[in-house]
CSV table of C-alpha atoms in Angstrom, one decimal:
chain,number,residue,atom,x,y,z
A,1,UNK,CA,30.9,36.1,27.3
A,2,UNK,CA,34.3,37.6,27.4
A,3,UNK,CA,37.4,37.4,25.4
A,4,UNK,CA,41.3,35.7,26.5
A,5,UNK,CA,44.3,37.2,26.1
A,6,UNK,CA,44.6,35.3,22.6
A,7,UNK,CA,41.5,37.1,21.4
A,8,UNK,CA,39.2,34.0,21.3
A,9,UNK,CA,35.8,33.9,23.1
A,10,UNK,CA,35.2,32.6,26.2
A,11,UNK,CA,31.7,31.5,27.8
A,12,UNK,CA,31.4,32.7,31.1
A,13,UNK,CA,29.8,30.2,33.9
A,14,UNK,CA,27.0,32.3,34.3
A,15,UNK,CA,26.2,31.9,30.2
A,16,UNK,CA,27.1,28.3,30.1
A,17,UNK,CA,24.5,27.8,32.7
A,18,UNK,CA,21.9,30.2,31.0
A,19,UNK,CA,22.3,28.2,27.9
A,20,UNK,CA,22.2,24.5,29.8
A,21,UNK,CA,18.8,25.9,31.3
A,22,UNK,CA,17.2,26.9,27.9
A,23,UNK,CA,18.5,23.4,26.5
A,24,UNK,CA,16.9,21.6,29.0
A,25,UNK,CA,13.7,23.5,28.9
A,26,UNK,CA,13.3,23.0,25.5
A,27,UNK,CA,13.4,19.5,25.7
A,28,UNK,CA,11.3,19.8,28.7
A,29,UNK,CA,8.6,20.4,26.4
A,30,UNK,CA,9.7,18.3,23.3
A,31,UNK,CA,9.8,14.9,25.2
A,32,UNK,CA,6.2,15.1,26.1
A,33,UNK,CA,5.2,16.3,22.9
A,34,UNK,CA,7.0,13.7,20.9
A,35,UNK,CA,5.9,11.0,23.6
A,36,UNK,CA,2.1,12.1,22.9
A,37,UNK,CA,2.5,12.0,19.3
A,38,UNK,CA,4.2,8.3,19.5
A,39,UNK,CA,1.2,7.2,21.6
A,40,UNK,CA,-1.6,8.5,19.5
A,41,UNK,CA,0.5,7.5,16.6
A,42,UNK,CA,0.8,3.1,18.3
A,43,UNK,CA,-3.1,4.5,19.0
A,44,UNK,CA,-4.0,4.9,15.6
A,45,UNK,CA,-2.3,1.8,14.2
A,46,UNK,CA,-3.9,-0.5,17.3
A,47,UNK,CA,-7.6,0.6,15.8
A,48,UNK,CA,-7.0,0.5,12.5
A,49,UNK,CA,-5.9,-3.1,12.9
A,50,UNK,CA,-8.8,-4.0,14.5
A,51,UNK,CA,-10.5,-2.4,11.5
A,52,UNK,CA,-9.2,-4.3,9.4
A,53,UNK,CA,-9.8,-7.7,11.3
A,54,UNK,CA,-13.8,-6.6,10.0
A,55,UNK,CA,-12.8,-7.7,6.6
A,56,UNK,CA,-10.4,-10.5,7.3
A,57,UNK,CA,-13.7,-12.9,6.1
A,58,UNK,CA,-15.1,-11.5,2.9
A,59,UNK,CA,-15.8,-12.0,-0.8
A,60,UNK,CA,-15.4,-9.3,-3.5
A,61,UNK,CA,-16.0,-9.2,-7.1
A,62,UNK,CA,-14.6,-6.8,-8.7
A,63,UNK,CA,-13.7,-4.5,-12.5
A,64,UNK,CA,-9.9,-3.3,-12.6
A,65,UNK,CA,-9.0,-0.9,-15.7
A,66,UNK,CA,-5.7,0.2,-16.1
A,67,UNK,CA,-4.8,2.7,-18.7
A,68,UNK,CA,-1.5,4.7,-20.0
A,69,UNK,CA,-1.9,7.8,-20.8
A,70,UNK,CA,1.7,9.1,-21.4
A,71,UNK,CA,4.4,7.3,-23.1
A,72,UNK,CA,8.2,8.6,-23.6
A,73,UNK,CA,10.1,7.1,-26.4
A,74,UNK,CA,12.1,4.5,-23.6
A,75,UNK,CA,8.2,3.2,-22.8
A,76,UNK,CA,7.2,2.3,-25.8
A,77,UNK,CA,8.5,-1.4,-26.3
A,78,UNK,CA,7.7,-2.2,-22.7
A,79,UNK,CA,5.5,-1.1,-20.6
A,80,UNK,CA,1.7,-1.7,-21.4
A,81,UNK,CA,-0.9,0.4,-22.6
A,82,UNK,CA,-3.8,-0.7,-20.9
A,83,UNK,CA,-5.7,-4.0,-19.1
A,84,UNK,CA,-8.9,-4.9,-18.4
A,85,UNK,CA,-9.8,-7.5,-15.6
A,86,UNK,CA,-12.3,-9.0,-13.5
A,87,UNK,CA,-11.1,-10.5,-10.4
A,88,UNK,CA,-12.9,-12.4,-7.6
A,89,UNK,CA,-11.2,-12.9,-4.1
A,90,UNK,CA,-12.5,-14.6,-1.3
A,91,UNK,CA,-10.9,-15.1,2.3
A,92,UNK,CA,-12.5,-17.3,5.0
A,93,UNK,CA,-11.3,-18.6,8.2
A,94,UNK,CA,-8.1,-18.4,6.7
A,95,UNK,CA,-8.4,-20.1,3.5
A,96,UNK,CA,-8.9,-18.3,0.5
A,97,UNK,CA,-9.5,-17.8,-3.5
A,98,UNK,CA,-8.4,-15.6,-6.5
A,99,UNK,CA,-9.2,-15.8,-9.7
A,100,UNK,CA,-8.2,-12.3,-12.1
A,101,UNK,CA,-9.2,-12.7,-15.5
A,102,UNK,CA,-8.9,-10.5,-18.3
A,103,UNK,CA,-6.7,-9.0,-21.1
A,104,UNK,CA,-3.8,-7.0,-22.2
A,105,UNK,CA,-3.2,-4.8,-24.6
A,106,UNK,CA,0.7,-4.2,-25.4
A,107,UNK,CA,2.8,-1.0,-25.8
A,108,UNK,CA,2.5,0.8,-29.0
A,109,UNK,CA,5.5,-1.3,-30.7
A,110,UNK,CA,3.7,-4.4,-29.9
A,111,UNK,CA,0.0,-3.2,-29.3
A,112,UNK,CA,-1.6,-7.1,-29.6
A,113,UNK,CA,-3.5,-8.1,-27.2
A,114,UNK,CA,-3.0,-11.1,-24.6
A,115,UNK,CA,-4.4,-12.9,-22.1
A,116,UNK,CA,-3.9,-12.3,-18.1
A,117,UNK,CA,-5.3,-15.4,-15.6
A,118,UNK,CA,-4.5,-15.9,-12.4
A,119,UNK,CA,-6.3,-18.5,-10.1
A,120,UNK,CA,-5.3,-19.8,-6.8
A,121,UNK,CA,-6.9,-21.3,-3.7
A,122,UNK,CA,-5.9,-22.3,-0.7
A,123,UNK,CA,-7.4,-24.9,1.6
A,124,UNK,CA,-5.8,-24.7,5.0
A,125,UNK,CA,-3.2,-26.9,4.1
A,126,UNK,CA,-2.0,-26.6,0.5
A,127,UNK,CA,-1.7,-23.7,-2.7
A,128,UNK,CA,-3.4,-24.7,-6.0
A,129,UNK,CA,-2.2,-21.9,-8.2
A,130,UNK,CA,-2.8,-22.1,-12.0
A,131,UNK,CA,-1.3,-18.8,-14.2
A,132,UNK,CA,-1.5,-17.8,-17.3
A,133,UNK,CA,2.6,-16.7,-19.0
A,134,UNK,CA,2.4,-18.1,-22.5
A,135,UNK,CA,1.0,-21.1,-21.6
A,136,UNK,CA,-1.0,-22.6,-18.6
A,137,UNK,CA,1.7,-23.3,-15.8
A,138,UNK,CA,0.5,-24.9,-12.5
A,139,UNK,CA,2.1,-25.1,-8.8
A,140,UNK,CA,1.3,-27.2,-5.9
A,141,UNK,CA,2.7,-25.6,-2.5
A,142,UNK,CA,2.9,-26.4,0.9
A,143,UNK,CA,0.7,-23.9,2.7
A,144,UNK,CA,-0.7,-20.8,2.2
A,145,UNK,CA,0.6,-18.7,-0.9
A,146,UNK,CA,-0.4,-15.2,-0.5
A,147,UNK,CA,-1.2,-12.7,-3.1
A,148,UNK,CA,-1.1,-8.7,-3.3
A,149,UNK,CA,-4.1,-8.9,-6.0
A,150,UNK,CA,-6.1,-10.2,-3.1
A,151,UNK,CA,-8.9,-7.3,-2.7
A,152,UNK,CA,-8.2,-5.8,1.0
A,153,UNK,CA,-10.0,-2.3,1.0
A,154,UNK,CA,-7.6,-1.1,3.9
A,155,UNK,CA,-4.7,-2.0,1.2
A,156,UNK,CA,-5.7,-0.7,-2.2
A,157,UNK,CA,-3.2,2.0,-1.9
A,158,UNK,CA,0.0,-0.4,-1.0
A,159,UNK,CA,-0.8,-2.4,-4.2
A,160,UNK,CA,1.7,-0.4,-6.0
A,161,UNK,CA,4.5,-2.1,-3.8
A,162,UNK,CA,2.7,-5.8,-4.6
A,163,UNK,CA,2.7,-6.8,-0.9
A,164,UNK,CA,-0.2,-9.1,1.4
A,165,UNK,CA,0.6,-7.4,4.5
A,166,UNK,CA,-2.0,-5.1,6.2
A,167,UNK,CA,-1.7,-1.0,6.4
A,168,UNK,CA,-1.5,-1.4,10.2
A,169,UNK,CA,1.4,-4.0,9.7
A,170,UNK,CA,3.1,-1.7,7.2
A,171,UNK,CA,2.6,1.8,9.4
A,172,UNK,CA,4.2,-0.6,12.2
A,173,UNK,CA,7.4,-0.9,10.6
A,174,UNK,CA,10.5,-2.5,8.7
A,175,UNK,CA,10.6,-6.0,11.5
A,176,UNK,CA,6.8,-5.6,11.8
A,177,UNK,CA,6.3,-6.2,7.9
A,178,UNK,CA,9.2,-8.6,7.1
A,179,UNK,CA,8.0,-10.8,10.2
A,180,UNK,CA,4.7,-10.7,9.5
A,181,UNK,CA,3.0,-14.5,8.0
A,182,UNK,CA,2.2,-12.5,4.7
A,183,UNK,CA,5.4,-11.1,4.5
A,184,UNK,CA,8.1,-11.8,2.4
A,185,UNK,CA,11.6,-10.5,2.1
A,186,UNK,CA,10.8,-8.3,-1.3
A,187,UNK,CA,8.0,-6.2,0.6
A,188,UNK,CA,11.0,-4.0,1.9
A,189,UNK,CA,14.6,-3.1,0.4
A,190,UNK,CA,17.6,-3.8,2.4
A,191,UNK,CA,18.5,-0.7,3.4
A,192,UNK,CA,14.7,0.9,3.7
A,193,UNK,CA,13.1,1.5,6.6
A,194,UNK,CA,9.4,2.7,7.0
A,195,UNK,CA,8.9,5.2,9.7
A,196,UNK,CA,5.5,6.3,10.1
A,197,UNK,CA,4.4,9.7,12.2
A,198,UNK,CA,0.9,11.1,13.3
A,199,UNK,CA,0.2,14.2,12.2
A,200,UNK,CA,-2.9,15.2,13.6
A,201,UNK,CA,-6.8,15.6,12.7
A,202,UNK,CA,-8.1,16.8,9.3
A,203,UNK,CA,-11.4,17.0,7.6
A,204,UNK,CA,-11.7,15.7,4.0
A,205,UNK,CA,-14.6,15.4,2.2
A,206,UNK,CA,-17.3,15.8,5.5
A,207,UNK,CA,-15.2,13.0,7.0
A,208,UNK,CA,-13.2,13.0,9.9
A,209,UNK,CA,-9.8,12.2,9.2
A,210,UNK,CA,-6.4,11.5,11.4
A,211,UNK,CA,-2.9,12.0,8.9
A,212,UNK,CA,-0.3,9.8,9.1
A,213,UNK,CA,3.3,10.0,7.3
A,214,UNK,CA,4.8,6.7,6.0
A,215,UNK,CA,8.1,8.2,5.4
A,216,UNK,CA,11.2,6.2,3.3
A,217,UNK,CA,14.3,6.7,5.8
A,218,UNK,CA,17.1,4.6,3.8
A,219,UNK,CA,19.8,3.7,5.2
A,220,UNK,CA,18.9,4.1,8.7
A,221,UNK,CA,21.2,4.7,12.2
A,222,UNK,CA,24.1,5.2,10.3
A,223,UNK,CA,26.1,8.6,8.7
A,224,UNK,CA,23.9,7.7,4.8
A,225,UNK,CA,21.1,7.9,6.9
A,226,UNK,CA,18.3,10.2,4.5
A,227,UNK,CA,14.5,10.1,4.0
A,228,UNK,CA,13.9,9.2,-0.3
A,229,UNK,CA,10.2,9.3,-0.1
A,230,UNK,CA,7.0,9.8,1.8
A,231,UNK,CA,3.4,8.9,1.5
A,232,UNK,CA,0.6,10.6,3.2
A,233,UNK,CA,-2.8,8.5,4.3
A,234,UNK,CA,-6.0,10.0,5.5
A,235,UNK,CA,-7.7,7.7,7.6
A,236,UNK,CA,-11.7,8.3,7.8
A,237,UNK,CA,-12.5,7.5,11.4
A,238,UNK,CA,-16.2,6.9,11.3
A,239,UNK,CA,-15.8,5.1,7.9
A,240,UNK,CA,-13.3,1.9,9.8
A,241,UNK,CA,-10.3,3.9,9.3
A,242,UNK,CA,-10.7,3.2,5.4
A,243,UNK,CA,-7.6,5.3,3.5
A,244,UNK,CA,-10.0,7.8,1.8
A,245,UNK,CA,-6.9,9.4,0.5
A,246,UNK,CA,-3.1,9.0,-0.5
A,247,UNK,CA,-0.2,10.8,-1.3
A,248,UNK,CA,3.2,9.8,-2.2
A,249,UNK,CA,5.7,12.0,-2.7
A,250,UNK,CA,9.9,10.9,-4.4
A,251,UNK,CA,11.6,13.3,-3.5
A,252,UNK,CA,14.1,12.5,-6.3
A,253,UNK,CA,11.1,14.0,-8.1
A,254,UNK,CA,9.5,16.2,-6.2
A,255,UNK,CA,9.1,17.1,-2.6
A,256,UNK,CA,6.3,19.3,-3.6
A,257,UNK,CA,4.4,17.8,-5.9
A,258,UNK,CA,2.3,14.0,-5.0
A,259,UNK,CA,3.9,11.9,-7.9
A,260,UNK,CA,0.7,9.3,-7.1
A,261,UNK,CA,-2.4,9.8,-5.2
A,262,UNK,CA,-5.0,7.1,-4.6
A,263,UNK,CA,-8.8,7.7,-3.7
A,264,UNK,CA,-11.3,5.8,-2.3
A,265,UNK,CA,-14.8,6.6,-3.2
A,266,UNK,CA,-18.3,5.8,-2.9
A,267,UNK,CA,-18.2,4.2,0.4
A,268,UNK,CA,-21.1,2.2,0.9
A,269,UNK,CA,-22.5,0.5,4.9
A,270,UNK,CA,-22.6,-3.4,3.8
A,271,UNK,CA,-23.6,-4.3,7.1
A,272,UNK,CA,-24.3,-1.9,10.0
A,273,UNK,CA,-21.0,0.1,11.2
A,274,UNK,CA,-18.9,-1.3,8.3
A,275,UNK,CA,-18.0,0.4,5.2
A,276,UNK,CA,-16.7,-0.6,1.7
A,277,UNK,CA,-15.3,1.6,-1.2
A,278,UNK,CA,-16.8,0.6,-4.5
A,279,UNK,CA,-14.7,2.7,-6.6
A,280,UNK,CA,-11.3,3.6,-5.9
A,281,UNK,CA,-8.5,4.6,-7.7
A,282,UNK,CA,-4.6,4.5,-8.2
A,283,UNK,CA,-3.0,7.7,-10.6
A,284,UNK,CA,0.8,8.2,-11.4
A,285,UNK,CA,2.5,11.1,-12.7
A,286,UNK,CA,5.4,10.9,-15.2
A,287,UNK,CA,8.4,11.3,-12.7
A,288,UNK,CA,10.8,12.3,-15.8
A,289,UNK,CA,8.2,15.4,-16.4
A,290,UNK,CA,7.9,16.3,-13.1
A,291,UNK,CA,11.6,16.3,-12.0
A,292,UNK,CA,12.5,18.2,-15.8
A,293,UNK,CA,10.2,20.2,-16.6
A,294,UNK,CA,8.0,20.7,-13.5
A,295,UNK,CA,5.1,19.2,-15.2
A,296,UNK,CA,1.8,17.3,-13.2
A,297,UNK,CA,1.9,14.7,-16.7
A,298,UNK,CA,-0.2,11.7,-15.9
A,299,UNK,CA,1.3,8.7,-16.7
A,300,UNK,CA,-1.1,6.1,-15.8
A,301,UNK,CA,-4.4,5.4,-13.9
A,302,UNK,CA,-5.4,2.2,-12.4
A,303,UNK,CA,-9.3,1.9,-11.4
A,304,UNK,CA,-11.2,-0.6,-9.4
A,305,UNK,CA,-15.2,-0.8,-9.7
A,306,UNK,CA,-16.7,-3.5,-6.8
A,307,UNK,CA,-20.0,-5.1,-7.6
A,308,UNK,CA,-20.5,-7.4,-5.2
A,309,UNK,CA,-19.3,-8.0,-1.7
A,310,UNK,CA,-20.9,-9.6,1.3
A,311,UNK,CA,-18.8,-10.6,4.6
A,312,UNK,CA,-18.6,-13.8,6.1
A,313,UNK,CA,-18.8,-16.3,3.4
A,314,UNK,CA,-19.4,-19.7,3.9
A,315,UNK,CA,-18.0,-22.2,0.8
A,316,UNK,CA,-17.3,-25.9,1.7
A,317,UNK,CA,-13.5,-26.8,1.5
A,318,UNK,CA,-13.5,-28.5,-1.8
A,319,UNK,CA,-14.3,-25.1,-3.0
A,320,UNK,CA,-10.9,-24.0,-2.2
A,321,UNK,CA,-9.6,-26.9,-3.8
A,322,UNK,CA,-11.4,-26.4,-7.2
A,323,UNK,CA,-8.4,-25.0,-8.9
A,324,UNK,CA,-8.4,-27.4,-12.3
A,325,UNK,CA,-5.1,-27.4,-14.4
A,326,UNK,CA,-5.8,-28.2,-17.7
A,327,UNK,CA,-4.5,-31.6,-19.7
A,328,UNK,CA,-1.1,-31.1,-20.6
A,329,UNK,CA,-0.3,-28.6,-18.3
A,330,UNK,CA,2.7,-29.0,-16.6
A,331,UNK,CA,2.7,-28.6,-12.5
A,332,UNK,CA,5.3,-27.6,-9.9
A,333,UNK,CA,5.0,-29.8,-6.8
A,334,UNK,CA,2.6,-31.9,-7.8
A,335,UNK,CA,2.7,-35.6,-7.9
């Protein structure tokens, strides 16, 4: 490098092509190593789809108990203070049932309890869905209506963001998830785009488990571009690539600290080579706490207790029809 008669610096030939070399060398050895981590990343979302395809005919009952722990004065007209429900799902051959049953108990302004029902069915052809607001309301639809309370072990940690799509779907990206036949334009914000990344081989708990980042890029391909959130999954290979552990992280909270981690535990073989968690669980920080005062305050905890599942069930169609609306109740779509 030398310096022209104005006093600015000049790079000499010999530097400009020292420092073209080291450019490209560097990204001699970046290409392959981003290239390898894109293919054990499509790797890793091509067998955990075929994972989940083991449970795509199945029947699960099931105990959910949802409790808040934390309120702040601006919670306590709204948000709920605990649930209790019992939910049955069944998917086969691509019809299915849900019935979730249970109760409510309201914030501590209005701490009466009330009643939660769901119950829908599908029979190949048509929706019967029967819910529970303050009173009965039935729907008829045309074709399958699908539901995030439908119990898909691969899923329990996406029922946060209420969606029917599978993890593999959802690691595969914004098109993936919005094209998929569960998914609806809600499942993903306008200007959010999921990126997921491999990030290599961990142990957790004895198991052997491969990390993948689900990261939020907002915004993306243009000068707003910026990343909002990311969630880490642990994927347990010899257990069907079950999410034995979650962490999400908002960074408008904390890029430190896991506002929410999910669990799946006691993982049980219901048939040979296939694995089912029957207890799992879903627990939130208060993001207010942790952003002010750099405090791990638990806001709520969600928990889900399985007592029965079996794969492969068989139930004649007129089971999936056996969704009863009762007298007086009035019915969208129906006849």
């Amino acid at each position: 490098m030398r310096q022209n008669p104005s006093g600015s610096r000049v790079i000499s030939s010999g530097s400009m092509i020292r420092f073209s070399f080291a450019v490209l060398l560097m990204m001699s050895f970046a290409a392959p190593i981003f290239a390898e981590s894109n293919d054990r990343l499509q790797t890793l979302i091509e067998s955990l789809r075929k994972n989940e395809a083991l449970y795509e005919n199945l029947e699960v009952h099931w105990r959910e108990c949802y409790g808040k722990q934390y309120y702040p004065e601006v919670e306590k007209a709204s948000v709920p203070q605990s649930s209790d429900i019992e939910g049955h799902w069944i998917s086969q051959q691509g019809k299915f049932y849900l019935n979730f049953e249970g109760q409510r108990t309201g914030p501590p302004a209005a701490s009466g309890k009330t009643g939660i029902h769901y119950q829908k069915g599908f029979d190949g052809a048509q929706t019967r869905f029967l819910q529970l607001r303050h009173n009965y309301v039935g729907k008829i639809i045309k074709g399958p209506a699908y539901d995030y309370r439908g119990f898909h072990p691969h899923s329990i940690p996406l029922r946060w963001a209420r969606t029917a799509v599978p993890l593999a779907t959802f690691l595969s990206g914004r098109e993936a998830i919005l094209t998929h036949p569960r998914g609806t334009p809600g499942d993903v914000v306008s200007n959010l785009f999921p990126t997921a990344a491999y990030r290599g081989e961990e142990e957790l708990s004895g198991l052997r488990c491969l990390k993948v980042t689900l990261y939020h890029v907002r915004n993306k391909g243009t000068a707003a571009e910026r990343t909002s959130a990311r969630r880490d999954f642990w994927l347990a290979v010899d257990r069907n690539y079950l999410p034995v552990k979650t962490e999400s992280y908002n960074y408008f909270y904390s890029k430190k600290v896991p506002i929410e981690t999910a669990v799946l535990e006691n993982l049980q073989e219901i048939q040979p080579g296939i694995w089912f968690p029957f207890a799992s669980s879903i627990t939130v920080l208060d993001g207010i706490m942790l952003r002010e005062k750099k405090r791990s305050v638990v806001s709520w905890k969600r928990e889900y207790t399985v007592s029965e599942v079996s794969l492969n069930p068989e139930y004649a169609v007129e089971f999936y029809r056996n969704v009863p609306f009762p007298e007086g109740t009035p019915v969208d779509g129906g006849n």
